[in-house]
Short mmCIF file of C-alpha atoms and ligand atoms in Angstrom, two decimals:
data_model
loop_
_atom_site.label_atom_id
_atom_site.label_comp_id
_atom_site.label_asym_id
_atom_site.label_seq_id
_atom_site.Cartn_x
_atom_site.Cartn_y
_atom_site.Cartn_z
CA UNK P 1 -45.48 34.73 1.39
CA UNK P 2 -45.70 31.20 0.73
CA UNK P 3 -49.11 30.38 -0.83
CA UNK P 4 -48.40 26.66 0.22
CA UNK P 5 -49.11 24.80 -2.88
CA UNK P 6 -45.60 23.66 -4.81
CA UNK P 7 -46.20 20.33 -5.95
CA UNK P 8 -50.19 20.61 -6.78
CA UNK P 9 -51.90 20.12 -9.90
CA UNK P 10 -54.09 22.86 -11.68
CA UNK P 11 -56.20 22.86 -14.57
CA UNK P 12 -56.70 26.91 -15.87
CA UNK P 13 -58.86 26.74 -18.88
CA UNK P 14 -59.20 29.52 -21.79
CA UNK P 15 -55.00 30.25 -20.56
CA UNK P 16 -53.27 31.28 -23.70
CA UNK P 17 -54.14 34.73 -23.04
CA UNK P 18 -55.38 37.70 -20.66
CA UNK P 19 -56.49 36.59 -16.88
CA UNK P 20 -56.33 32.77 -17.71
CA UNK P 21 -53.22 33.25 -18.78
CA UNK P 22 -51.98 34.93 -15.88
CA UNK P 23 -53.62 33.18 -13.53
CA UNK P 24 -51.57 30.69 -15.09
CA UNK P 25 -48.38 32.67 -14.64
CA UNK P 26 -49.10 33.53 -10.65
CA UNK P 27 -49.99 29.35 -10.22
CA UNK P 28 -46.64 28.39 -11.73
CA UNK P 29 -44.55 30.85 -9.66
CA UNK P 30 -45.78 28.97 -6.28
CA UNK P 31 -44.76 25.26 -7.96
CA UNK P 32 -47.99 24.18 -9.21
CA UNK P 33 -47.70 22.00 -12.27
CA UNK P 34 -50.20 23.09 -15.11
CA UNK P 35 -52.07 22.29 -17.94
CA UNK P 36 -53.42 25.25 -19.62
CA UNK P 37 -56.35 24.77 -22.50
CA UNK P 38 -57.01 27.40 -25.23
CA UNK P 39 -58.72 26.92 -28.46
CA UNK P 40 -55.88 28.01 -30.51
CA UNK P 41 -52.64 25.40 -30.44
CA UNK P 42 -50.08 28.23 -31.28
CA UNK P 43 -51.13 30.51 -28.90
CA UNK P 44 -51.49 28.27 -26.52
CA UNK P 45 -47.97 26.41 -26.93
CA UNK P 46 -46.52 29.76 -26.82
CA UNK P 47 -47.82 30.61 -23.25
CA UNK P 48 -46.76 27.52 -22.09
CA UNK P 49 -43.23 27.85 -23.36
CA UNK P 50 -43.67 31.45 -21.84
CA UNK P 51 -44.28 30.25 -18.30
CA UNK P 52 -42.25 27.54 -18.34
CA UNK P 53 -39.07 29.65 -19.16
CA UNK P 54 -40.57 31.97 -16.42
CA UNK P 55 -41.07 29.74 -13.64
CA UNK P 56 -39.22 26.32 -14.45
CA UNK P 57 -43.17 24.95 -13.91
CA UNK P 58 -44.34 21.97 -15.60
CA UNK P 59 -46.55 23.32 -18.24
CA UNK P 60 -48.88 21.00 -20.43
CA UNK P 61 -50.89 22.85 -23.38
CA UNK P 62 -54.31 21.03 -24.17
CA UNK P 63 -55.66 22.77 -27.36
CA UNK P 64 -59.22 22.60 -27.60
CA UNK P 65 -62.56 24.30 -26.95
CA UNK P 66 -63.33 23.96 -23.45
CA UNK P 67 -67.51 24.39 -24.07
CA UNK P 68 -66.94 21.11 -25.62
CA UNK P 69 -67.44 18.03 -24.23
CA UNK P 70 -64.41 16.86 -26.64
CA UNK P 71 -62.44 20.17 -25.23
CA UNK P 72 -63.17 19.15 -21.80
CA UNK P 73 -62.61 15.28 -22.07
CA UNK P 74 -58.80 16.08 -23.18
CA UNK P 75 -57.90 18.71 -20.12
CA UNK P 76 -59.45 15.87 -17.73
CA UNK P 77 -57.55 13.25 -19.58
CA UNK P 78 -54.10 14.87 -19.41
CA UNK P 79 -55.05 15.94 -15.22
CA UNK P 80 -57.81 13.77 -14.21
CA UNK P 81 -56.82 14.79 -10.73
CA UNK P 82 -56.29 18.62 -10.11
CA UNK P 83 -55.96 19.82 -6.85
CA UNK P 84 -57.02 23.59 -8.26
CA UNK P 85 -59.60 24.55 -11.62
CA UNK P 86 -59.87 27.82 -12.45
CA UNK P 87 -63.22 27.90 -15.09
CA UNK P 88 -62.89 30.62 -17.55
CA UNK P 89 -64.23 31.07 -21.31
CA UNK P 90 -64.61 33.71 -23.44
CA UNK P 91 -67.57 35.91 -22.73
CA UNK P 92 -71.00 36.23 -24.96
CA UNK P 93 -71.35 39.09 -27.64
CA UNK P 94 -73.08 42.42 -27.15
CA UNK P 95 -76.78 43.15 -28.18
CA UNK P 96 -80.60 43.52 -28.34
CA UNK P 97 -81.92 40.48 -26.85
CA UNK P 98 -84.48 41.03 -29.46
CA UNK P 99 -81.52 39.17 -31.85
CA UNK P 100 -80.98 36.87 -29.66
CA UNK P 101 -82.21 33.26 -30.74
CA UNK P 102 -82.13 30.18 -28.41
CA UNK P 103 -79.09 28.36 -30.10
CA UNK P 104 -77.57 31.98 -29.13
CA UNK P 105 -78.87 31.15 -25.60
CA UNK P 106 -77.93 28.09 -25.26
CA UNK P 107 -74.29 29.00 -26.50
CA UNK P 108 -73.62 31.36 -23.47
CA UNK P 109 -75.15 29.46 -21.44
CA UNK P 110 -73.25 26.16 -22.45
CA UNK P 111 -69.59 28.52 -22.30
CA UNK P 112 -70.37 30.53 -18.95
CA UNK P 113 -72.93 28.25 -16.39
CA UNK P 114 -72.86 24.81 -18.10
CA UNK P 115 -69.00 24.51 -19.04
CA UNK P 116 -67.61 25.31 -15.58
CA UNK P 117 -70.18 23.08 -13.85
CA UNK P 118 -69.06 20.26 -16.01
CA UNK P 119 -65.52 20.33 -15.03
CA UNK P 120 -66.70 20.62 -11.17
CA UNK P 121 -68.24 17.67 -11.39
CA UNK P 122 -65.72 15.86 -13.35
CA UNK P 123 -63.17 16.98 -10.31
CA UNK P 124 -64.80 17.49 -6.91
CA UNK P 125 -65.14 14.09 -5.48
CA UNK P 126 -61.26 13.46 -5.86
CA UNK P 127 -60.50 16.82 -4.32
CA UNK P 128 -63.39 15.54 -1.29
CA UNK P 129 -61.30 12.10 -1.13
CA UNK P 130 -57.71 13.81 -0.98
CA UNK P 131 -59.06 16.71 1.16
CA UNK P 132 -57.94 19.56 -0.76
CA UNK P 133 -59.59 21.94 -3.60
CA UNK P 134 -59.47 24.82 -4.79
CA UNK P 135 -61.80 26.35 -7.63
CA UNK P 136 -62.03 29.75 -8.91
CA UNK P 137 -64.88 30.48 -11.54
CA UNK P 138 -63.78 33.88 -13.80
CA UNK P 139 -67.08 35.52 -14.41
CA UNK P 140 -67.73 39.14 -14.46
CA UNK P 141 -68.33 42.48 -12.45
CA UNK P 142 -71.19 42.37 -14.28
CA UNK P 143 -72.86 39.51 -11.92
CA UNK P 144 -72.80 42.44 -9.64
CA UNK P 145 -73.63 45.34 -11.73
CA UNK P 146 -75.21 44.21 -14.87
CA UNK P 147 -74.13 45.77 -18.27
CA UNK P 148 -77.46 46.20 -20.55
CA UNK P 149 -75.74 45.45 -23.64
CA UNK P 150 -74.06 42.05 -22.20
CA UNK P 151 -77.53 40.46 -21.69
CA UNK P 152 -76.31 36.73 -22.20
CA UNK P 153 -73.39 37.51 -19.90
CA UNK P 154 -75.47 38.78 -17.26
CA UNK P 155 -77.88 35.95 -17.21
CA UNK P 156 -75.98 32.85 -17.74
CA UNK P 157 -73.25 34.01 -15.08
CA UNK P 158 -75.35 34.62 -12.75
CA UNK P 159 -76.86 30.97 -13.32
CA UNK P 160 -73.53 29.95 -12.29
CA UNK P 161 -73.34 32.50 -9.72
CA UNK P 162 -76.22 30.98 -8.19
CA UNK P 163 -75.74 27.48 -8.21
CA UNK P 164 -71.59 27.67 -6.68
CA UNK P 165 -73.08 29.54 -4.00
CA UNK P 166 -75.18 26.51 -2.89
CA UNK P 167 -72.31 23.87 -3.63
CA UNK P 168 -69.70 25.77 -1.89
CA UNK P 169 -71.19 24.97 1.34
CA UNK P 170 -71.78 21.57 0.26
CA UNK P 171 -68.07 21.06 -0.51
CA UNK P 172 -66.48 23.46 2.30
CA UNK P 173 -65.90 21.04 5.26
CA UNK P 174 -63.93 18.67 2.81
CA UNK P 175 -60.89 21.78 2.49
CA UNK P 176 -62.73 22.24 -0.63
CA UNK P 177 -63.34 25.59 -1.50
CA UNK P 178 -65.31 27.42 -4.56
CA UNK P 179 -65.11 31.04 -5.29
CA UNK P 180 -66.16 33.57 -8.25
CA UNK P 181 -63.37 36.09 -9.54
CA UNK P 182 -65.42 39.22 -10.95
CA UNK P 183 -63.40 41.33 -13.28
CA UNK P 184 -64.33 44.88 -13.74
CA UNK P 185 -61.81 46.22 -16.45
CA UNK P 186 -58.58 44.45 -17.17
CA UNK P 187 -56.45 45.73 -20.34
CA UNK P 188 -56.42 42.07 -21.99
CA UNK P 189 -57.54 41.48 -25.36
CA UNK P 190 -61.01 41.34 -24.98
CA UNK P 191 -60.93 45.00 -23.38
CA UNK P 192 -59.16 46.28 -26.52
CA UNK P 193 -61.60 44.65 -28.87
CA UNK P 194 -64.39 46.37 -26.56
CA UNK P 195 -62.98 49.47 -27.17
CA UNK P 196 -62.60 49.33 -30.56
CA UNK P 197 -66.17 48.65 -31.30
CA UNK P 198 -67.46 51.25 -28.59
CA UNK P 199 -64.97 53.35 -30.58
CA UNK P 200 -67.01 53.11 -34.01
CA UNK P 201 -70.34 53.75 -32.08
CA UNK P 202 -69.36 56.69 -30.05
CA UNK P 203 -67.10 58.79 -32.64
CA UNK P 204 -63.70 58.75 -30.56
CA UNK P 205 -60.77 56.38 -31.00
CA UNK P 206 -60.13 53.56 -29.32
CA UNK P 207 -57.84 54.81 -26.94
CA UNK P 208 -59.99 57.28 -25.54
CA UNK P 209 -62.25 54.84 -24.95
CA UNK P 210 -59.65 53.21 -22.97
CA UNK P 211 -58.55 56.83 -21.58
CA UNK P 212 -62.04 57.36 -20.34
CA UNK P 213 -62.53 53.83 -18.54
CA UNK P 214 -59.43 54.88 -16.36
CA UNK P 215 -60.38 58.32 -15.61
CA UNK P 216 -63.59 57.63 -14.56
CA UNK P 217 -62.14 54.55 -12.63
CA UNK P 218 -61.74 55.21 -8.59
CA UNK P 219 -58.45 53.78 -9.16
CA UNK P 220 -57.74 56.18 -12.22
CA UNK P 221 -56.45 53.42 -14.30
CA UNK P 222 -57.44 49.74 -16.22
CA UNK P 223 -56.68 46.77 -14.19
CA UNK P 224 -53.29 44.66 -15.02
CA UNK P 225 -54.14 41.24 -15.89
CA UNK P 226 -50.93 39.99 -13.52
CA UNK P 227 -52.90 41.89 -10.43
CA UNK P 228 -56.26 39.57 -11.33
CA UNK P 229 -53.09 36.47 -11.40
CA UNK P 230 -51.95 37.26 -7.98
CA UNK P 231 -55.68 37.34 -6.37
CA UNK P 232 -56.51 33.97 -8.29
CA UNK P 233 -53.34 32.37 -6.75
CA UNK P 234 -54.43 33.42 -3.25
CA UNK P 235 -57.55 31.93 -3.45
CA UNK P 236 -55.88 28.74 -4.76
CA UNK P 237 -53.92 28.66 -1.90
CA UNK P 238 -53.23 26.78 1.24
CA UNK P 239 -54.24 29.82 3.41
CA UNK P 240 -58.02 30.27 1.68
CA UNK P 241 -59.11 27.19 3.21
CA UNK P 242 -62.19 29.28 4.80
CA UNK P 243 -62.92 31.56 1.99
CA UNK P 244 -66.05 29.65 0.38
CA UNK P 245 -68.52 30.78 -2.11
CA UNK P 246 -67.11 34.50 -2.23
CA UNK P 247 -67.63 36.96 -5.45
CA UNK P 248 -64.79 39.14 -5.49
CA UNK P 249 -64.99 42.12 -7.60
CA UNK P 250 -61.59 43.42 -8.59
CA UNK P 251 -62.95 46.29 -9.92
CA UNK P 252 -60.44 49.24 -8.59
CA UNK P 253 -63.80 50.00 -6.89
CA UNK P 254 -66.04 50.92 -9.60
CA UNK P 255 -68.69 48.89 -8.02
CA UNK P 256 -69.83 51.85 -5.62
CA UNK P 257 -70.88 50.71 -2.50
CA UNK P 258 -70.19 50.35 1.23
CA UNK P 259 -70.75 46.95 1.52
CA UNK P 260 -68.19 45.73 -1.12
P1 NAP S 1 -58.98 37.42 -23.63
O1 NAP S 1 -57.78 38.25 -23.31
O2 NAP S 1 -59.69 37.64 -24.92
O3 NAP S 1 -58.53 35.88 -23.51
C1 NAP S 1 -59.47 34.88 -23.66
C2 NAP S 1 -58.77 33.54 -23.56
O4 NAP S 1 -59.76 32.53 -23.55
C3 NAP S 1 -57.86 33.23 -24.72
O5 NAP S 1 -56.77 32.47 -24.29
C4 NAP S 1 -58.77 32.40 -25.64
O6 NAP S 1 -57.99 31.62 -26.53
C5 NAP S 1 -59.51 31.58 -24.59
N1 NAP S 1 -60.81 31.05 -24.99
C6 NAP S 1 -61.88 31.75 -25.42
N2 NAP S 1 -62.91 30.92 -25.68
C7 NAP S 1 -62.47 29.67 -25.39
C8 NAP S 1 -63.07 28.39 -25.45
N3 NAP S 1 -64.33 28.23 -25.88
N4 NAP S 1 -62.34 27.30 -25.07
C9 NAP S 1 -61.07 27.45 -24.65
N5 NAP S 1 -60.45 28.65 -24.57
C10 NAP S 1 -61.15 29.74 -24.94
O7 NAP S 1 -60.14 37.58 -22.52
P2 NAP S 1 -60.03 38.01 -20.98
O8 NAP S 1 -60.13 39.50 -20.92
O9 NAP S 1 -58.91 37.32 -20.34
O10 NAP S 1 -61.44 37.48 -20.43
C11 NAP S 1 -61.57 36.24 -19.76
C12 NAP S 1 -63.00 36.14 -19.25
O11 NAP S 1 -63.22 37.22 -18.32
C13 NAP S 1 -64.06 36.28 -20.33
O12 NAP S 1 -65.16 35.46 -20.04
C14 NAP S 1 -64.48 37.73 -20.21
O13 NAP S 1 -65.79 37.94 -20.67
C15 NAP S 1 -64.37 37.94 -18.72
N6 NAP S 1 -64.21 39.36 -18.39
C16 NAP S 1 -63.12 40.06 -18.77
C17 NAP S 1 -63.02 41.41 -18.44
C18 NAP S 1 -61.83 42.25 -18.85
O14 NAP S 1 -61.83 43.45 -18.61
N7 NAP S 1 -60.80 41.72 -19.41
C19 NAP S 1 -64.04 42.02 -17.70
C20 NAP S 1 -65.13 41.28 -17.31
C21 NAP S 1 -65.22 39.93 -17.66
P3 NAP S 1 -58.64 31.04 -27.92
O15 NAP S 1 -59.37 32.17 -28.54
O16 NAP S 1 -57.44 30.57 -28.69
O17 NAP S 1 -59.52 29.92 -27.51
#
């Protein structure tokens, strides 16, 4: 299938690694010319090279921290006009909200309700003027199903969650259309560091940590980060043009309920 968008320009932010980074991968296999931001230069040339040898995509690696207004001001200078943004960051620490102080707050907040809403704004009247957009916000299954220990995940992302819903039927009529990505468990990085320190806490070893998640799993496994790729690129594509303000949990169907 042709997802209809060779030749358009995408901004994925926090790519070097895990679903940016393949959202990344599944963007440059349909022809859309990149830039990919990560905090880390070397990482984040690496991808690029990656991808480019991949998919013969033009591939531009912006190193810099995107909850930044610095971070962002680079990514919009080298695309100032994307035709697709896919927001991502990495995610808040565990805890007891009893730690928690407000510069803590205002940290997760800034990275995972303030960050992507920044970049929307910077983007969304061009993509209303040329009549096409696509944005997909990475948040979490846990905007669904909240995990107790991820408190400043569960708030600020739902902030977010909240606010797209309202501006993707602003934006909708204009071909522009915004929609949330909800990851249950995907082995990326940030999985295996979970597992490591639920490993210390629970007296088993990191990999049957990661054993357990996929037995208990309805799909008896861990999600593959080029699976959460190939959703993002469909959104992104020509043919989602009346999928607005969705959550989609890709989940293997953790999430129990009839209703999605
Ligand atoms: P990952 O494998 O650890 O990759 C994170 C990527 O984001 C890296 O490229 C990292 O590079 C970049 N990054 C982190 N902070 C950044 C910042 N401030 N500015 C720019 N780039 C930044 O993580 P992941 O599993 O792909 O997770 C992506 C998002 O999905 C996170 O918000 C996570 O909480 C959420 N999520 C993941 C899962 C899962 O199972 N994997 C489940 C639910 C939610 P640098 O460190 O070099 O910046």
């Amino acid at each position: 299938m042709d997802l209809g968008i060779g030749g358009k320009r995408a901004i994925v932010c926090a790519a070097s690694k895990g679903l940016g980074r393949a959202s990344a991968m599944a963007l440059a296999h349909e022809g859309v010319s990149l830039v990919i931001n990560a905090r880390g230069a070397a990482a984040l040339e690496e991808t690029a090279g990656v991808i480019r040898a991949a998919t013969g995509a033009s591939v531009m690696a912006v190193a810099g921290d995107i909850t930044t207004e610095a971070g962002r001001a680079a990514v919009l200078a080298a695309c100032p006009e994307p035709d697709i943004l896919v927001n991502n960051a990495g995610g808040p620490p565990a805890g007891d909200f009893r730690h928690w102080s407000r510069e803590d707050w205002i940290k997760a907040v800034d990275a995972n309700m303030l960050t992507p809403i920044a970049l929307i704004r910077a983007v969304i009247d061009g993509m209303i003027a040329r009549r096409f957009g696509r944005i997909v916000n990475i948040t979490s299954a846990s905007v669904k199903s909240p995990i107790p220990s991820l408190g400043m995940s569960n708030g600020a992302r739902a902030g977010l969650t909240g606010f797209i819903g309202g501006l993707a039927r602003q934006v909708a009529r204009h071909n522009v259309c915004i929609n949330n990505l909800l990851p249950g468990p995907f082995l990326t990085d940030r999985l295996r560091s979970n597992a490591v320190e639920l490993a210390a806490s629970s007296g088993r070893t990191p990999e049957q940590v990661l054993a357990d998640r996929a037995r208990t799993n309805p799909a008896g496994r861990v999600g593959d980060p080029e699976e959460f790729g190939f959703a993002c690129a469909f959104l992104c594509s020509a043919h989602a043009g009346y999928i607005v303000g969705q959550n989609l949990l890709l989940d293997g169907g953790a999430y129990n309920s009839s209703l999605g």
